[in-house]
Amino acid sequence: MMSNFYDKLVVPVLACEEGSWPCNGPAALATALAIVCFAWWAQKVITKTKPPLPPGPPGLPILGNLPFIQPDFHQYATKLCQIYGPIIKLQLGRKIWIVISSPSIAKEVLKDHDAIFANRDTPAAALVDTYGGFDIVWRSNGPELHKLRKLVVREIMSNKSLEACYALRRREIRQMIKDIYGKVGSSVDLSEQIFLTTISVMISMLWGDSLNGEERSRLGIEFRKRLEEFVELIGAPNVSDLFPVLAAFDLQGIKSKTKKHLSWFYGIFESVIVHRTKGKKKEGSKDFLEQLLELNQRGDDKTSLSMKEMKALLLDMIIGGSDTTSATVEWAMTELLRHPDKMNRVIEELEKVVGKQNIVEESHLLRLLYLEAVVKETLRIHPAAPLLVPHMPATTCIVSGYTIPKHSTIIFNAWAIQRDPEFWEHPLRFEPERFLKETEKASYLGNDFRFFPFGSGRRICVGIPLAEKMVTHLLAALLHSFEWELPNGVMPDIKDKLGIVLSRVEPLVVIPTARLSNSLSYQ
Ligand code: HEM
């Protein structure tokens, strides 16, 4: 605004040629001086009246708060908010981070100013090989993002499409039950079993491959390792982001390491896509890739994707869908093992709705209301993405009386909000019953900012329908098929660590016993 003022008034006066107004010696000089003084005064008034930045802890010159950031950022940010209030500012090198820990401020940002804040501050590492520019997670707000989200939500995640690939999900869940049945009576690393199943479900639904035996576990573990490293690299404090002038040097080698992982993922995707486009159309259930290729064949601009977009989308789905889902199932099992009364209530419901002679199908899920409440309570206390995915304002904006500079990184501490005693009675107690009563807070659609584990607004998770099905079906199958004992009767703890998602520190180890009398139910 001030530069406009200067350009329009001061420059012409100072640059005017003889004879044109007001170039008449001392008068012109006086006018110019008056204008410069006025501009200086106006600038001062504007700066003074502009609301301040949010409060926050003091930092060091140049580095700001960087040296003081602690690894479990959700807990560290919660402590800071207890000191500085529900909206705080951290300075990390050239970057400003704003952390929000109150439902009303989250609403102001994600609902009232949704369009401004629907951008992402794409980390340098995510821009490698065009991934971040072509996927959903890191793409800026605009028509291309809108097209991609619409395609996923309306086509891929529609009831009809999810129904069309139910057999693929079912096959992988049955495989898990069969594998665990083979280990009845011995200690099982349930965390690993759950992860291998979710990654197999994702691979199976994305391009139809089924992994068995050693291959299932080998490829699953390789995927997990690479996904973990890839996401960690993207999320790691990177000098290239904090001091963009140094980006070209890739001082920590983050860009080159990310590139290696990306080439591995893209290599797999390319061969699957090429094989499918050249080969015969697949028989049977329609996986996501089949659906995407069919949409491409329509030749409609609204639904066609380039190869780059297709690969980036497949990677988003695997990243977005596997660890989040498996962590949620693992936390739900942990809480149920810690609360035998709640576990019994789930079993009673399963026996009533499914019965002991049948196996759990997705068609049962709508009637498993208590189990649904268990999943919601799990996502409240242990949200897989406790800080959502950071947003970024496209312009400077005033929020809750503070100035939020454009291009700052906005972090929502959903973990702290969903445990805040101001909004939740006995917030640390695992009480699924609260979701049977509180219908208002019970939706995943992000309308209530006391409970928004999938985010809210324009960037809300696109995988909610699939996540709901996968988490509930997996849990139902595990609880219906087996009884679970704790090795030496030791209760699992609830210590968490923030990595790719919020997960247990130690793997969950339990001993299964068959619950169903008919051994065919395990085939
Ligand atoms: C329990 C399971 C899941 C949880 C807790 C979860 C949570 C979230 C959260 C918090 C966000 C960020 C929202 C925001 O920025 O405000 C997100 C975004 C996203 N999720 Fe999920 N998610 C889950 C499952 C899935 C699944 C199954 C998929 C797909 C297969 C998926 C794909 C995505 C994608 C592509 C985005 C980016 C959306 C965008 O940036 O516009 N998620 N998810």
Coordinates of C-alpha atoms and ligand atoms in Angstrom, one line a residue:
M1 CA 0.0 0.0 0.0
M2 CA 2.8 2.4 1.0
S3 CA 4.8 1.6 -2.1
N4 CA 1.8 2.4 -4.2
F5 CA 1.5 5.7 -2.6
Y6 CA 5.1 6.4 -3.2
D7 CA 5.0 5.3 -6.8
K8 CA 1.9 7.3 -7.6
L9 CA 2.7 10.5 -5.9
V10 CA 6.3 11.0 -4.8
V11 CA 8.0 9.5 -7.8
P12 CA 6.2 11.7 -10.4
V13 CA 6.8 14.8 -8.3
L14 CA 10.5 14.0 -7.9
A15 CA 10.9 12.9 -11.5
C16 CA 8.8 15.6 -13.2
E17 CA 10.2 17.7 -16.0
E18 CA 10.5 21.4 -16.1
G19 CA 7.2 23.2 -16.9
S20 CA 4.9 20.4 -15.7
W21 CA 3.1 20.8 -12.4
P22 CA 4.4 21.5 -9.7
C23 CA 8.0 21.8 -10.9
N24 CA 8.6 25.4 -10.1
G25 CA 11.7 25.4 -8.0
P26 CA 11.4 25.7 -4.2
A27 CA 7.7 25.1 -4.2
A28 CA 8.2 21.7 -5.9
L29 CA 10.8 20.8 -3.4
A30 CA 8.6 21.8 -0.5
T31 CA 5.7 19.8 -2.0
A32 CA 7.9 16.7 -2.4
L33 CA 9.2 17.1 1.1
A34 CA 5.7 17.4 2.5
I35 CA 4.7 14.3 0.7
V36 CA 7.7 12.3 1.8
C37 CA 7.0 13.4 5.4
F38 CA 3.4 12.4 5.1
A39 CA 4.3 9.0 3.7
W40 CA 6.7 8.4 6.6
W41 CA 4.1 9.4 9.1
A42 CA 1.4 7.3 7.5
Q43 CA 3.7 4.3 7.5
K44 CA 4.3 4.8 11.2
V45 CA 0.6 5.0 12.0
I46 CA -0.1 1.9 9.9
T47 CA 2.6 -0.1 11.6
K48 CA 1.4 1.0 15.0
T49 CA -2.2 0.2 14.3
K50 CA -1.4 -3.2 12.7
P51 CA -2.2 -6.0 15.3
P52 CA 0.9 -7.7 16.7
L53 CA 2.2 -11.1 15.8
P54 CA 1.0 -13.8 18.2
P55 CA 3.1 -14.2 21.4
G56 CA 5.7 -16.9 21.7
P57 CA 8.9 -17.8 23.5
P58 CA 12.0 -15.7 22.9
G59 CA 14.6 -17.0 20.4
L60 CA 18.1 -16.4 19.3
P61 CA 19.2 -14.1 16.6
I62 CA 19.0 -15.7 13.1
L63 CA 18.1 -19.2 14.3
G64 CA 15.1 -18.0 16.4
N65 CA 13.5 -20.8 18.3
L66 CA 15.1 -23.6 16.2
P67 CA 17.6 -24.8 18.8
F68 CA 14.8 -25.2 21.4
I69 CA 12.3 -27.3 19.4
Q70 CA 11.7 -30.7 21.0
P71 CA 11.0 -33.9 19.0
D72 CA 7.5 -34.7 20.2
F73 CA 6.3 -31.4 18.8
H74 CA 2.6 -32.0 19.8
Q75 CA 3.6 -32.2 23.5
Y76 CA 6.1 -29.4 23.3
A77 CA 3.6 -27.1 21.5
T78 CA 0.9 -28.0 24.2
K79 CA 3.3 -26.9 27.0
L80 CA 4.1 -23.6 25.1
C81 CA 0.4 -22.9 24.6
Q82 CA -0.2 -23.3 28.4
I83 CA 2.3 -20.5 28.9
Y84 CA 1.6 -18.2 25.9
G85 CA -2.0 -18.9 25.0
P86 CA -4.0 -20.7 22.3
I87 CA -2.2 -19.1 19.4
I88 CA 1.6 -18.8 19.4
K89 CA 4.4 -17.8 17.1
L90 CA 7.7 -19.6 16.7
Q91 CA 10.5 -18.3 14.5
L92 CA 12.6 -20.9 12.7
G93 CA 15.2 -19.2 10.7
R94 CA 13.3 -17.3 8.0
K95 CA 10.1 -19.2 8.7
I96 CA 7.3 -18.2 11.0
W97 CA 5.3 -21.1 12.5
I98 CA 1.9 -20.3 14.1
V99 CA 0.5 -23.0 16.4
I100 CA -3.2 -23.0 17.1
S101 CA -4.7 -24.9 20.1
S102 CA -8.2 -23.7 20.5
P103 CA -11.4 -24.7 18.6
S104 CA -12.6 -21.2 18.1
I105 CA -9.3 -20.0 16.5
A106 CA -9.2 -23.3 14.4
K107 CA -12.7 -22.4 13.2
E108 CA -11.7 -18.9 12.4
V109 CA -8.9 -20.2 10.2
L110 CA -10.4 -23.3 8.7
K111 CA -14.0 -22.1 8.2
D112 CA -14.1 -18.3 8.2
H113 CA -10.8 -17.8 6.2
D114 CA -10.8 -21.3 4.6
A115 CA -9.9 -20.1 1.1
I116 CA -6.9 -18.0 2.3
F117 CA -5.5 -20.8 4.5
A118 CA -6.1 -23.7 2.1
N119 CA -2.5 -23.6 0.8
R120 CA 0.4 -25.7 1.8
D121 CA 3.9 -24.6 2.5
T122 CA 5.5 -27.2 0.3
P123 CA 8.8 -28.3 1.8
A124 CA 11.8 -28.2 -0.6
A125 CA 12.1 -32.0 -0.2
A126 CA 8.5 -32.6 -1.5
L127 CA 9.3 -30.7 -4.7
V128 CA 11.7 -33.3 -5.8
D129 CA 10.9 -34.8 -9.2
T130 CA 7.6 -32.9 -9.5
Y131 CA 5.9 -35.0 -6.8
G132 CA 4.8 -32.0 -4.7
G133 CA 3.6 -30.0 -7.6
F134 CA 1.4 -32.8 -9.0
D135 CA 0.0 -34.6 -5.9
I136 CA -2.9 -33.6 -3.6
V137 CA -1.2 -33.2 -0.3
W138 CA 1.4 -30.6 -1.3
R139 CA -0.4 -29.0 -4.2
S140 CA -1.4 -25.3 -3.8
N141 CA -5.0 -24.4 -3.7
G142 CA -6.5 -23.7 -7.1
P143 CA -8.4 -25.3 -10.0
E144 CA -6.0 -28.2 -10.4
L145 CA -6.2 -29.2 -6.8
H146 CA -9.9 -28.9 -6.9
K147 CA -10.1 -31.2 -9.9
L148 CA -7.9 -33.8 -8.3
R149 CA -9.8 -33.7 -5.0
K150 CA -13.1 -33.9 -6.8
L151 CA -12.0 -36.9 -8.8
V152 CA -10.8 -38.8 -5.6
V153 CA -13.9 -37.9 -3.5
R154 CA -16.5 -38.3 -6.2
E155 CA -15.1 -41.2 -8.2
I156 CA -12.6 -43.2 -6.2
M157 CA -14.1 -42.8 -2.7
S158 CA -17.7 -43.0 -3.8
N159 CA -19.8 -45.8 -2.3
K160 CA -20.1 -47.4 -5.7
S161 CA -16.3 -47.5 -6.3
L162 CA -15.5 -48.7 -2.8
E163 CA -18.1 -51.4 -3.1
A164 CA -16.5 -52.4 -6.4
C165 CA -13.3 -53.2 -4.7
Y166 CA -14.6 -54.7 -1.5
A167 CA -13.4 -58.1 -2.5
L168 CA -9.9 -56.8 -2.5
R169 CA -10.1 -55.4 1.0
R170 CA -11.8 -58.6 2.2
R171 CA -9.2 -60.9 0.7
E172 CA -6.4 -59.1 2.6
I173 CA -8.2 -59.0 5.9
R174 CA -9.0 -62.8 5.6
Q175 CA -5.3 -63.4 4.9
M176 CA -4.4 -61.6 8.2
I177 CA -6.9 -63.7 10.1
K178 CA -5.4 -66.9 8.5
D179 CA -1.8 -65.8 9.3
I180 CA -2.7 -65.0 13.0
Y181 CA -4.6 -68.3 13.3
G182 CA -1.3 -70.0 12.4
K183 CA 0.3 -68.4 15.5
V184 CA -2.5 -69.1 18.0
G185 CA -1.1 -69.6 21.5
S186 CA 2.2 -67.8 20.8
S187 CA 3.2 -64.1 21.1
V188 CA 2.3 -62.1 18.0
D189 CA 3.6 -58.6 17.1
L190 CA 0.2 -57.2 16.4
S191 CA 1.6 -53.8 15.3
E192 CA 3.5 -55.5 12.5
Q193 CA 0.5 -57.7 11.5
I194 CA -1.8 -54.7 11.4
F195 CA 0.6 -52.6 9.3
L196 CA 1.3 -55.4 6.9
T197 CA -2.4 -55.9 6.4
T198 CA -3.1 -52.2 5.8
I199 CA -0.3 -51.8 3.3
S200 CA -1.5 -55.0 1.6
V201 CA -5.1 -53.6 1.5
M202 CA -3.8 -50.4 0.0
I203 CA -1.6 -52.1 -2.6
S204 CA -4.4 -54.5 -3.5
M205 CA -7.0 -51.7 -3.8
L206 CA -4.6 -49.4 -5.8
W207 CA -3.5 -51.9 -8.4
G208 CA -4.9 -55.3 -7.5
D209 CA -1.8 -57.2 -6.6
S210 CA -2.1 -59.7 -3.8
L211 CA 1.0 -60.5 -1.7
N212 CA 1.3 -63.7 0.2
G213 CA 3.6 -65.4 2.6
E214 CA 7.2 -64.1 2.6
E215 CA 6.6 -61.7 -0.3
R216 CA 3.8 -60.0 1.7
S217 CA 6.0 -59.5 4.6
R218 CA 9.2 -58.6 2.6
L219 CA 7.6 -56.0 0.4
G220 CA 5.4 -54.7 3.2
I221 CA 8.5 -54.2 5.4
E222 CA 10.4 -52.5 2.6
F223 CA 7.4 -50.2 1.9
R224 CA 7.2 -49.3 5.5
K225 CA 10.9 -48.5 5.8
R226 CA 10.9 -46.4 2.7
L227 CA 7.6 -44.6 3.5
E228 CA 8.9 -43.8 7.0
E229 CA 12.2 -42.4 5.7
F230 CA 10.5 -40.5 2.9
V231 CA 7.9 -38.8 5.1
E232 CA 10.5 -38.1 7.8
L233 CA 12.8 -36.5 5.2
I234 CA 9.9 -34.3 4.0
G235 CA 9.0 -33.3 7.5
A236 CA 12.6 -32.9 8.8
P237 CA 13.8 -29.3 9.6
N238 CA 15.6 -28.5 6.4
V239 CA 18.1 -25.7 6.0
S240 CA 16.8 -25.2 2.5
D241 CA 13.4 -24.3 3.9
L242 CA 14.5 -22.3 6.8
F243 CA 17.1 -20.3 4.8
P244 CA 15.9 -20.5 1.2
V245 CA 19.0 -18.7 -0.1
L246 CA 20.9 -21.9 0.7
A247 CA 18.4 -24.3 -1.0
A248 CA 20.6 -24.8 -4.0
F249 CA 23.3 -26.5 -1.9
D250 CA 21.1 -29.1 -0.3
L251 CA 23.4 -29.0 2.7
Q252 CA 21.8 -32.0 4.6
G253 CA 21.5 -34.1 1.4
I254 CA 17.7 -34.3 2.1
K255 CA 16.8 -33.6 -1.5
S256 CA 19.0 -36.3 -2.9
K257 CA 17.9 -38.9 -0.3
T258 CA 14.2 -38.1 -1.0
K259 CA 14.9 -38.5 -4.7
K260 CA 16.2 -42.0 -4.2
H261 CA 13.1 -43.1 -2.4
L262 CA 10.9 -41.4 -4.9
S263 CA 12.6 -43.2 -7.8
W264 CA 11.9 -46.5 -6.0
F265 CA 8.2 -45.8 -5.5
Y266 CA 7.8 -44.3 -9.0
G267 CA 9.7 -47.3 -10.5
I268 CA 7.0 -49.7 -9.1
F269 CA 4.1 -47.4 -10.1
E270 CA 5.4 -46.9 -13.7
S271 CA 5.8 -50.6 -14.3
V272 CA 2.3 -51.3 -12.9
I273 CA 0.8 -48.6 -15.0
V274 CA 2.6 -49.6 -18.2
H275 CA 1.8 -53.2 -17.7
R276 CA -1.9 -52.4 -17.2
T277 CA -2.1 -50.0 -20.2
K278 CA -0.5 -52.5 -22.5
G279 CA -2.0 -55.6 -21.1
K280 CA -5.4 -57.1 -21.0
K281 CA -8.1 -55.4 -18.9
K282 CA -8.3 -57.0 -15.5
E283 CA -11.1 -59.4 -14.7
G284 CA -13.0 -59.2 -11.4
S285 CA -12.9 -56.4 -8.8
K286 CA -12.1 -53.0 -10.1
D287 CA -9.0 -51.5 -8.4
F288 CA -8.3 -47.8 -8.2
L289 CA -5.8 -47.9 -11.1
E290 CA -8.5 -49.5 -13.3
Q291 CA -10.9 -46.7 -12.3
L292 CA -8.3 -44.0 -13.0
L293 CA -7.5 -45.5 -16.4
E294 CA -11.2 -45.7 -17.3
L295 CA -11.6 -42.1 -16.4
N296 CA -8.7 -41.2 -18.6
Q297 CA -10.2 -43.0 -21.5
R298 CA -13.3 -40.8 -21.3
G299 CA -10.9 -38.2 -22.6
D300 CA -12.7 -35.6 -20.5
D301 CA -10.4 -32.8 -19.2
K302 CA -12.1 -33.0 -15.8
T303 CA -11.1 -36.5 -15.1
S304 CA -8.0 -37.2 -17.1
L305 CA -4.7 -37.3 -15.3
S306 CA -1.2 -37.1 -16.6
M307 CA 1.3 -39.9 -15.8
K308 CA 3.0 -37.5 -13.3
E309 CA -0.3 -36.9 -11.6
M310 CA -1.2 -40.5 -11.5
K311 CA 2.1 -41.6 -9.9
A312 CA 1.9 -38.7 -7.3
L313 CA -1.7 -39.6 -6.5
L314 CA -0.8 -43.3 -6.0
L315 CA 2.0 -42.3 -3.6
D316 CA -0.4 -39.9 -1.7
M317 CA -2.9 -42.7 -1.2
I318 CA -0.3 -45.1 0.1
I319 CA 1.2 -42.5 2.4
G320 CA -2.2 -41.1 3.5
G321 CA -3.9 -44.5 3.9
S322 CA -1.5 -47.0 5.4
D323 CA 0.2 -45.7 8.5
T324 CA -2.8 -43.6 9.6
T325 CA -5.1 -46.6 9.4
S326 CA -2.8 -49.1 11.1
A327 CA -1.9 -46.7 13.9
T328 CA -5.6 -46.1 14.6
V329 CA -6.3 -49.9 14.8
E330 CA -3.3 -50.4 17.0
W331 CA -4.4 -47.7 19.4
A332 CA -7.9 -49.0 19.5
M333 CA -6.6 -52.5 20.4
T334 CA -4.3 -51.0 23.0
E335 CA -7.2 -49.1 24.7
L336 CA -9.5 -52.1 24.6
L337 CA -6.8 -54.4 26.1
R338 CA -6.5 -51.8 28.9
H339 CA -10.3 -51.6 29.4
P340 CA -11.7 -55.2 29.5
D341 CA -15.2 -53.9 30.3
K342 CA -15.2 -52.0 27.0
M343 CA -13.7 -54.9 25.2
N344 CA -16.5 -57.1 26.5
R345 CA -19.1 -54.6 25.2
V346 CA -17.6 -54.8 21.7
I347 CA -17.6 -58.6 21.8
E348 CA -21.2 -58.7 22.9
E349 CA -22.2 -56.4 20.1
L350 CA -20.2 -58.5 17.5
E351 CA -21.9 -61.7 18.7
K352 CA -25.3 -60.1 18.4
V353 CA -24.7 -58.5 15.0
V354 CA -22.4 -61.0 13.3
G355 CA -22.9 -64.2 15.3
K356 CA -20.4 -66.9 16.1
Q357 CA -21.1 -68.9 12.9
N358 CA -20.3 -66.1 10.4
I359 CA -17.3 -64.0 9.6
V360 CA -17.4 -60.2 9.8
E361 CA -18.3 -58.5 6.5
E362 CA -18.4 -54.8 5.7
S363 CA -22.2 -55.0 5.5
H364 CA -22.2 -55.6 9.3
L365 CA -20.3 -52.4 10.1
L366 CA -23.3 -50.0 10.0
R367 CA -24.9 -51.9 12.8
L368 CA -21.7 -52.0 15.0
L369 CA -22.5 -48.7 16.8
Y370 CA -20.4 -49.3 19.9
L371 CA -17.4 -50.3 17.8
E372 CA -17.9 -47.1 15.8
A373 CA -17.8 -45.1 19.1
V374 CA -14.6 -47.0 20.1
V375 CA -13.0 -45.8 16.8
K376 CA -14.1 -42.2 17.4
E377 CA -12.8 -42.2 21.0
T378 CA -9.5 -43.7 19.7
L379 CA -9.2 -40.9 17.1
R380 CA -10.0 -38.3 19.8
I381 CA -7.3 -39.4 22.3
H382 CA -4.7 -40.8 19.7
P383 CA -5.3 -38.9 16.5
A384 CA -3.0 -40.5 13.8
A385 CA -2.2 -37.0 12.4
P386 CA -2.1 -35.0 15.7
L387 CA -1.0 -31.7 14.0
L388 CA -3.0 -32.4 10.8
V389 CA -0.9 -31.3 7.8
P390 CA 0.3 -27.7 8.0
H391 CA -1.6 -25.0 6.1
M392 CA -0.3 -21.7 4.7
P393 CA -2.1 -18.4 4.2
A394 CA -1.9 -16.9 0.7
T395 CA -2.1 -13.4 2.1
T396 CA -1.5 -11.7 5.4
C397 CA -4.6 -12.0 7.6
I398 CA -5.8 -11.1 11.0
V399 CA -6.8 -14.0 13.3
S400 CA -8.0 -13.7 16.8
G401 CA -6.6 -10.1 16.9
Y402 CA -3.1 -11.1 15.7
T403 CA -1.4 -10.6 12.4
I404 CA -0.7 -13.8 10.6
P405 CA 1.9 -13.1 7.9
K406 CA 1.4 -14.5 4.5
H407 CA 3.3 -17.7 3.7
S408 CA 3.7 -18.6 7.4
T409 CA 3.3 -22.3 8.4
I410 CA 0.0 -22.9 10.3
I411 CA -0.1 -25.9 12.6
F412 CA -3.3 -27.1 14.3
N413 CA -2.7 -29.0 17.5
A414 CA -5.7 -31.3 17.3
W415 CA -4.1 -33.6 19.8
A416 CA -4.2 -30.8 22.5
I417 CA -7.7 -29.6 21.5
Q418 CA -9.2 -33.1 21.6
R419 CA -7.7 -33.6 25.2
D420 CA -8.6 -30.2 26.5
P421 CA -10.6 -30.4 29.8
E422 CA -12.5 -27.2 28.8
F423 CA -14.3 -29.2 26.1
W424 CA -14.1 -32.8 27.2
E425 CA -15.2 -34.3 30.5
H426 CA -12.4 -36.5 32.0
P427 CA -10.5 -36.0 28.7
L428 CA -7.8 -38.6 29.4
R429 CA -10.3 -41.4 30.1
F430 CA -11.1 -43.8 27.3
E431 CA -14.9 -43.5 27.3
P432 CA -16.4 -44.5 23.9
E433 CA -19.8 -44.0 25.5
R434 CA -19.4 -40.2 25.1
F435 CA -19.7 -40.6 21.3
L436 CA -23.0 -42.6 21.7
K437 CA -24.5 -39.5 23.5
E438 CA -22.8 -36.6 21.8
T439 CA -24.1 -36.8 18.3
E440 CA -23.1 -33.2 17.7
K441 CA -19.4 -33.9 18.2
A442 CA -19.5 -37.3 16.5
S443 CA -19.0 -36.5 12.9
Y444 CA -15.7 -36.7 10.9
L445 CA -16.7 -33.9 8.7
G446 CA -14.8 -31.2 10.6
N447 CA -17.9 -29.2 11.5
D448 CA -17.0 -29.2 15.2
F449 CA -13.6 -28.0 16.0
R450 CA -13.4 -29.9 19.3
F451 CA -13.1 -33.1 17.3
F452 CA -11.5 -33.0 13.8
P453 CA -9.1 -35.9 13.4
F454 CA -9.4 -35.7 9.6
G455 CA -9.0 -31.9 9.4
S456 CA -11.7 -29.5 8.1
G457 CA -12.6 -27.3 5.2
R458 CA -11.0 -27.4 1.7
R459 CA -8.1 -29.6 2.7
I460 CA -10.0 -32.1 4.8
C461 CA -8.8 -35.7 4.3
V462 CA -10.1 -37.2 1.0
G463 CA -9.9 -40.8 2.3
I464 CA -12.5 -40.6 5.2
P465 CA -14.9 -43.2 3.7
L466 CA -12.1 -45.7 3.1
A467 CA -10.5 -45.0 6.5
E468 CA -13.8 -45.6 8.3
K469 CA -14.3 -48.9 6.5
M470 CA -10.8 -50.2 6.9
V471 CA -10.3 -49.3 10.5
T472 CA -13.7 -50.7 11.6
H473 CA -13.5 -53.8 9.5
L474 CA -9.9 -54.7 10.6
L475 CA -10.8 -54.2 14.3
A476 CA -14.0 -56.1 14.0
A477 CA -12.3 -59.0 12.4
L478 CA -9.5 -59.1 15.0
L479 CA -11.9 -59.0 17.9
H480 CA -14.5 -61.4 16.5
S481 CA -12.0 -64.1 15.5
F482 CA -9.7 -64.1 18.5
E483 CA -9.5 -63.7 22.2
W484 CA -6.4 -61.7 23.2
E485 CA -4.2 -62.3 26.2
L486 CA -1.3 -60.1 27.4
P487 CA 2.1 -61.8 27.8
N488 CA 2.7 -62.2 31.6
G489 CA -0.6 -60.2 32.1
V490 CA 1.4 -56.9 31.6
M491 CA -1.0 -54.1 30.5
P492 CA 0.2 -52.2 27.3
D493 CA 1.2 -48.6 28.0
I494 CA 0.0 -45.6 26.0
K495 CA 3.4 -43.8 25.5
D496 CA 3.3 -42.2 22.0
K497 CA 5.9 -41.0 19.6
L498 CA 5.5 -38.6 16.7
G499 CA 7.0 -40.1 13.5
I500 CA 5.2 -40.5 10.2
V501 CA 2.1 -40.6 12.4
L502 CA 1.4 -40.7 16.1
S503 CA 2.2 -44.3 17.0
R504 CA 3.0 -46.5 20.0
V505 CA 6.6 -46.3 21.3
E506 CA 6.7 -50.1 21.7
P507 CA 5.1 -52.6 19.4
L508 CA 1.9 -54.2 20.7
V509 CA 2.7 -57.9 21.5
V510 CA -0.3 -60.1 22.4
I511 CA -1.2 -63.8 22.4
P512 CA -4.3 -64.8 20.3
T513 CA -6.6 -67.7 21.1
A514 CA -9.3 -68.8 18.5
R515 CA -12.8 -67.7 19.5
L516 CA -14.7 -69.4 16.7
S517 CA -15.4 -73.1 16.9
N518 CA -15.5 -73.7 13.2
S519 CA -11.9 -73.8 11.8
L520 CA -13.2 -73.0 8.3
S521 CA -13.9 -69.5 9.6
Y522 CA -10.1 -69.0 9.6
Q523 CA -9.5 -70.0 6.0
Ligands
HEM1 C1 -7.5 -43.1 10.2 C2 -7.1 -42.8 9.0 C3 -6.8 -41.4 8.5 C4 -6.6 -40.2 9.2 C5 -6.6 -40.0 10.7 C6 -6.3 -39.1 8.3 C7 -6.1 -37.8 8.6 C8 -5.8 -36.8 7.7 C9 -5.6 -35.5 8.0 C10 -5.6 -34.9 9.4 C11 -5.3 -34.8 6.9 C12 -4.9 -33.3 6.7 C13 -6.1 -32.4 6.8 C14 -5.7 -30.9 6.7 O1 -4.8 -30.6 6.1 O2 -6.4 -30.1 7.3 C15 -5.4 -35.7 5.8 C16 -5.2 -35.4 4.5 C17 -5.2 -36.3 3.5 N1 -5.5 -37.7 3.6 FE1 -6.0 -38.7 5.3 N2 -6.3 -39.7 7.0 C18 -6.6 -41.0 7.1 C19 -6.8 -41.9 6.1 C20 -6.6 -41.6 4.7 C21 -6.8 -42.5 3.6 C22 -7.3 -44.0 3.8 C23 -6.4 -41.9 2.5 C24 -6.4 -42.3 1.1 C25 -6.4 -43.5 0.6 C26 -6.0 -40.5 2.9 C27 -5.6 -39.6 2.0 C28 -5.3 -38.2 2.3 C29 -4.9 -37.2 1.4 C30 -4.6 -37.5 -0.1 C31 -4.8 -36.0 2.1 C32 -4.4 -34.6 1.6 C33 -5.7 -33.8 1.3 C34 -5.3 -32.4 0.8 O3 -4.2 -31.9 1.1 O4 -6.1 -31.7 0.2 N3 -6.1 -40.4 4.2 N4 -5.7 -37.0 6.3

